[in-house]
Short mmCIF file of C-alpha atoms in Angstrom, two decimals:
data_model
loop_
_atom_site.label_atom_id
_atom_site.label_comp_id
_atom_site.label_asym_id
_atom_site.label_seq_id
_atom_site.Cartn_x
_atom_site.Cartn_y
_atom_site.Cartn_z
CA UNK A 90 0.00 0.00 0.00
CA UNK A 91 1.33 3.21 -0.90
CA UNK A 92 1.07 6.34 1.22
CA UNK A 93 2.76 8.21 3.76
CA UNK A 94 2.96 7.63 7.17
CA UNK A 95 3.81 9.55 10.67
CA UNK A 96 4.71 8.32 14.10
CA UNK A 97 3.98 8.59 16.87
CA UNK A 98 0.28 9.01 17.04
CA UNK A 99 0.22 10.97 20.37
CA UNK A 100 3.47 12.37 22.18
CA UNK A 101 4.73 13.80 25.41
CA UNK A 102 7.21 16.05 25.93
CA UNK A 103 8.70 17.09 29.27
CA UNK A 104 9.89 20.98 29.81
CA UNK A 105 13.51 21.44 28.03
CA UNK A 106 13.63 17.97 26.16
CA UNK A 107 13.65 18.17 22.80
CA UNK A 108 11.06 15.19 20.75
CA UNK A 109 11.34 13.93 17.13
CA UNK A 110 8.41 13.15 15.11
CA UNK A 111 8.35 10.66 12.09
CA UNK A 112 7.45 10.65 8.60
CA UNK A 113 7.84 8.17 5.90
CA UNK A 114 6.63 7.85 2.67
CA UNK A 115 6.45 5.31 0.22
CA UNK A 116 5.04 7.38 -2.88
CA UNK A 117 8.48 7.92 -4.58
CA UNK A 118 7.53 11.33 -4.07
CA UNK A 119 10.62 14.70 -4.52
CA UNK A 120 8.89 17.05 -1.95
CA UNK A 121 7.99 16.99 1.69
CA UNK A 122 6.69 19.25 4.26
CA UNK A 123 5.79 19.97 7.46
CA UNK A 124 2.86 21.73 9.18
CA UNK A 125 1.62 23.11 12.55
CA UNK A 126 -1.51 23.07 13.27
CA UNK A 127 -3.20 24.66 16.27
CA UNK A 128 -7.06 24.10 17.32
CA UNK A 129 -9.56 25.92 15.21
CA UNK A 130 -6.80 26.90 12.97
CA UNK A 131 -5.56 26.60 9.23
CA UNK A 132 -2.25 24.78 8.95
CA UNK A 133 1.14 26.82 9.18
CA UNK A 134 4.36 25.58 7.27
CA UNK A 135 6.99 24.73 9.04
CA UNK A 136 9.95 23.31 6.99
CA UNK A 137 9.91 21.72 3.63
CA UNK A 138 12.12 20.03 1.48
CA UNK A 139 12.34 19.46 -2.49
CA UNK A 140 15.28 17.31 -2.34
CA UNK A 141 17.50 14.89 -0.30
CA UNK A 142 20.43 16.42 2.01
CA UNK A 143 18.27 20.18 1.01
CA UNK A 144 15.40 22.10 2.85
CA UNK A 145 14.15 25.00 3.50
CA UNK A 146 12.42 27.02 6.01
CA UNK A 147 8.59 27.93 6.41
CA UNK A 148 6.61 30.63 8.22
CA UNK A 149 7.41 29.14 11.74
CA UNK A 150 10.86 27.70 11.60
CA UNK A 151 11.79 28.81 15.10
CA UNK A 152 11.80 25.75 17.66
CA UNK A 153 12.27 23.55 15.22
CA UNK A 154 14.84 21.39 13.15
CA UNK A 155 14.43 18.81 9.59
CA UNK A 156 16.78 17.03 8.33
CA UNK A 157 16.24 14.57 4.72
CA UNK A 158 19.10 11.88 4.41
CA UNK A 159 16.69 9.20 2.40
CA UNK A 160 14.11 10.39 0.08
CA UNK A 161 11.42 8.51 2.06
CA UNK A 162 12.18 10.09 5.55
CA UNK A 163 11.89 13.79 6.43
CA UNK A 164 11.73 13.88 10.39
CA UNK A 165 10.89 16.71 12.31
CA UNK A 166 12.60 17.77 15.71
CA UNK A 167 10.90 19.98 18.40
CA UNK A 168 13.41 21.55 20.24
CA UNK A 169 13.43 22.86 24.12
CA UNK A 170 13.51 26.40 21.88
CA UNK A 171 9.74 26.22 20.96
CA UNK A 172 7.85 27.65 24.22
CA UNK A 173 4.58 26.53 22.96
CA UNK A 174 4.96 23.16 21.12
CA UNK A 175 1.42 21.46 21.73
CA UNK A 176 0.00 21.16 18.80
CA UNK A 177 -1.04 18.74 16.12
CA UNK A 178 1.50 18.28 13.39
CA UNK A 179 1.16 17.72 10.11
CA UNK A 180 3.61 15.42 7.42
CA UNK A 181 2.99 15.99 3.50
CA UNK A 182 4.17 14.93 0.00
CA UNK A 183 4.50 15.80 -3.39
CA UNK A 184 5.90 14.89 -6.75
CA UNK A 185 7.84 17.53 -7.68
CA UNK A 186 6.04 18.55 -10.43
CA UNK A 187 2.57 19.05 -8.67
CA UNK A 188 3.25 20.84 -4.95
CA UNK A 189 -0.20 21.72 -4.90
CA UNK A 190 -1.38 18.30 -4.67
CA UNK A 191 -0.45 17.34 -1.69
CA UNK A 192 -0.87 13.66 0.68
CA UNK A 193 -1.32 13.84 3.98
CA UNK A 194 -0.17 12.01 6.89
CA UNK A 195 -2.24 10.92 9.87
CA UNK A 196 -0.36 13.60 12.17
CA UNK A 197 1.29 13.93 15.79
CA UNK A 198 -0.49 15.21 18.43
CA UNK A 199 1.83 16.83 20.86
CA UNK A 200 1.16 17.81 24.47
CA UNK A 201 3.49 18.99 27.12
CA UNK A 202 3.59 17.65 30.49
CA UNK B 103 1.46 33.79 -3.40
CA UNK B 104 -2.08 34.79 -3.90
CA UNK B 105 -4.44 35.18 -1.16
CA UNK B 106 -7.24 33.14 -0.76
CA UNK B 107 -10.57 34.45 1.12
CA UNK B 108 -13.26 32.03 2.28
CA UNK B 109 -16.46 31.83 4.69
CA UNK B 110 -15.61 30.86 8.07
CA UNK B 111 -18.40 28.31 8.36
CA UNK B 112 -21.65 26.91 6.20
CA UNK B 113 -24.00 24.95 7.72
CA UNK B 114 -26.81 22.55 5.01
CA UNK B 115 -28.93 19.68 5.29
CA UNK B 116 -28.75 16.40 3.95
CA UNK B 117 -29.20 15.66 0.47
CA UNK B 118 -28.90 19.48 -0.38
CA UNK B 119 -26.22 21.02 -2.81
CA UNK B 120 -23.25 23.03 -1.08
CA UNK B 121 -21.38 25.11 -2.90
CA UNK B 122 -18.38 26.65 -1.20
CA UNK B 123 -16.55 30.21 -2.88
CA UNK B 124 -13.31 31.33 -2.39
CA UNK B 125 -11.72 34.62 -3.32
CA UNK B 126 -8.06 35.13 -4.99
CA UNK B 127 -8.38 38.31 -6.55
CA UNK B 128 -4.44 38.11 -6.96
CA UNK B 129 -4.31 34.82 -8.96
CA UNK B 130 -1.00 34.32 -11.60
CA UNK B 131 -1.14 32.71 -15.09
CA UNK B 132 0.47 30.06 -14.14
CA UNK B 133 -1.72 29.56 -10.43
CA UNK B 134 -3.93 26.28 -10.11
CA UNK B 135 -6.71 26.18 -8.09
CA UNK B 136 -6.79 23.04 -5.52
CA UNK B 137 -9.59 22.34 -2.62
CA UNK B 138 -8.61 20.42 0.61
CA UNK B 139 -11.07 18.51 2.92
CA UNK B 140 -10.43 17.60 6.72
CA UNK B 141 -11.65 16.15 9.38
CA UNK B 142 -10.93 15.92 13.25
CA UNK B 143 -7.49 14.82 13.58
CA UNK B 144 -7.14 14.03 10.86
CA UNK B 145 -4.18 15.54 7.56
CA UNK B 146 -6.30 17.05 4.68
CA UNK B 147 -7.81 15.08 1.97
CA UNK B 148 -7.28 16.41 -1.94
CA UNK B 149 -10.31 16.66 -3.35
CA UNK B 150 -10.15 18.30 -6.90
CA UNK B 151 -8.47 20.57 -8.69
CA UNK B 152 -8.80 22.89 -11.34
CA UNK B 153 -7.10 25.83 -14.09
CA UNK B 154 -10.09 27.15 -15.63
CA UNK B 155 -14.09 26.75 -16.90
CA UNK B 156 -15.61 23.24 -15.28
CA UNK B 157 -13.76 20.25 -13.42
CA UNK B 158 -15.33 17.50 -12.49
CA UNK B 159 -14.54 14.37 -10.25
CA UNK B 160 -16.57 11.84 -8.34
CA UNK B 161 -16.84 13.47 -5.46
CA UNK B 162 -17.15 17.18 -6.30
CA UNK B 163 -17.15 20.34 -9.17
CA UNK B 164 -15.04 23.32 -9.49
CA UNK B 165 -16.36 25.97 -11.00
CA UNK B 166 -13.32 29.06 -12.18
CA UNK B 167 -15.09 31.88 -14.27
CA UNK B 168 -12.90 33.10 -17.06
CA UNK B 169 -11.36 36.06 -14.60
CA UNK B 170 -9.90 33.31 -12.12
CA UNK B 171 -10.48 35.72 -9.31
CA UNK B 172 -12.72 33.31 -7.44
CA UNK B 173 -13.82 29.76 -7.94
CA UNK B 174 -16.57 27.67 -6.33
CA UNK B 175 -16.42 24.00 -5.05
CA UNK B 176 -19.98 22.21 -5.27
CA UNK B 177 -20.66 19.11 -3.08
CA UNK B 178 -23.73 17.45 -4.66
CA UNK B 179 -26.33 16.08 -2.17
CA UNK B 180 -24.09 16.27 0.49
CA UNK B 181 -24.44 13.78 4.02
CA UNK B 182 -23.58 14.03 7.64
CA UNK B 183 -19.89 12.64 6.38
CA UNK B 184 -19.55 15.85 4.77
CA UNK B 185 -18.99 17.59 7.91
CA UNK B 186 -15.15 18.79 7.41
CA UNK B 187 -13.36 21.72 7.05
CA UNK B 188 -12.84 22.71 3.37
CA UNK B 189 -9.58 24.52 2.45
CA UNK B 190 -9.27 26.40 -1.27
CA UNK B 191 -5.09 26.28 -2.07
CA UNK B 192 -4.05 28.94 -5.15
CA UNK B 193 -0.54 28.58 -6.55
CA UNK B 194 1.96 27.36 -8.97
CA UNK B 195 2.18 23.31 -8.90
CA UNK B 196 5.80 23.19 -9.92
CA UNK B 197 7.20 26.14 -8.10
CA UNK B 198 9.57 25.98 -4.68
CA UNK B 199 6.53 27.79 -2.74
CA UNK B 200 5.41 27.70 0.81
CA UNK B 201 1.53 26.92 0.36
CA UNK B 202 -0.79 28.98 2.33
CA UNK B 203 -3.77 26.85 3.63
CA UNK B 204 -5.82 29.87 5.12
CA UNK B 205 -7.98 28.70 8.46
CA UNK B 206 -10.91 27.19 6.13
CA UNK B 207 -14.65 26.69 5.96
CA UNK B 208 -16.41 24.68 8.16
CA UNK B 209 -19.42 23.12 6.77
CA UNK B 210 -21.75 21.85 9.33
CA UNK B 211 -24.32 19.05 7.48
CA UNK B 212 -27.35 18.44 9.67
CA UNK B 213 -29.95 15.89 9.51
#
């Protein structure tokens, strides 16, 4: 089965540790991205990345940290740096040729303890 | 990137024909039109997508009038499943962008 998948489905974080949310995908797909998104609220890029070892930043970078070694696997890491991280959170994909059409993820909830 | 402009919330009943418009007064030549749906907890759902005149899928129609400064998603006969939040996307498919979802409308189907 082909799609894209994130993990863990809920997650705690403790004051000053920093967490690392999962997404893979299995779509052969270039692009991936990241999103925030807070209750009652549209969903706010975070990072995204057209390319292995490249990314780039979104509208709410700060707090947080990407990295894309495999084309498959663009994790996400909440650092101690973002005050207010809870939040649900939001892995996409794209072929490279059609970043509007995106596939969604299941998402992350995370809440601080 | 072009702004997009929708209703905060709609509210039908069963069986009934939605039709959802959103605003991009700003839209560029080479700007597709592309409608999201989500639910609770859950990532967004494509739904259909569109350049210009009529598209139409399975599930839904996009309208675009020749200006391209608005367009209009149409849910025929909708159900109680139709309950989401609906997000209208404007930009270039094959450009290094940061997409702009917008907060959404939320249609509310009741029985």
């Amino acid at each position: 089965d082909g799609g894209i998948t994130q993990s863990p489905k809920y997650l705690f974080r403790k004051e000053g540790q920093n967490v690392t949310l999962s997404c893979e995908q299995n779509l052969n797909h270039d692009a991936m991205y990241w999103y925030r998104q807070d209750p009652g609220q549209g969903l706010r890029l975070i990072y995204y990345s057209q390319i292995v070892n490249d990314f780039q930043k979104g509208d709410i970078a700060e707090g947080y940290s990407v990295s894309r070694e495999k084309k498959e696997s663009f994790p996400l890491t909440v650092t101690s740096a973002q005050k207010n991280p809870t939040a649900f959170y939001l892995c996409a994909s794209t072929p490279f040729w059609d970043q509007e059409t995106q596939y969604f993820g299941p998402g992350t909830r995370l809440l601080v303890l | 990137l072009a702004k997009t402009t929708q209703p905060i919330s709609m509210d039908s009943y069963e069986g009934q024909e939605v039709n959802i418009t959103c605003s991009h007064n700003n839209i560029a030549t080479n700007d597709y039109i592309t409608w999201y749906q989500q639910f609770p907890s859950q990532g967004p759902r494509f739904i259909i997508q569109g350049y210009k005149t009529k598209v139409t899928n399975e599930v839904a129609s996009l309208f675009i009038p020749a200006d391209r400064k608005s367009s209009t998603l149409s849910l025929p006969r909708v159900s109680l499943s139709d309950t989401a939040v609906y997000y209208c996307l404007v930009g270039d498919r094959g450009s290094a962008r940061q997409l702009t979802f917008g907060s959404g409308t939320q249609l509310t189907v009741l029985p």
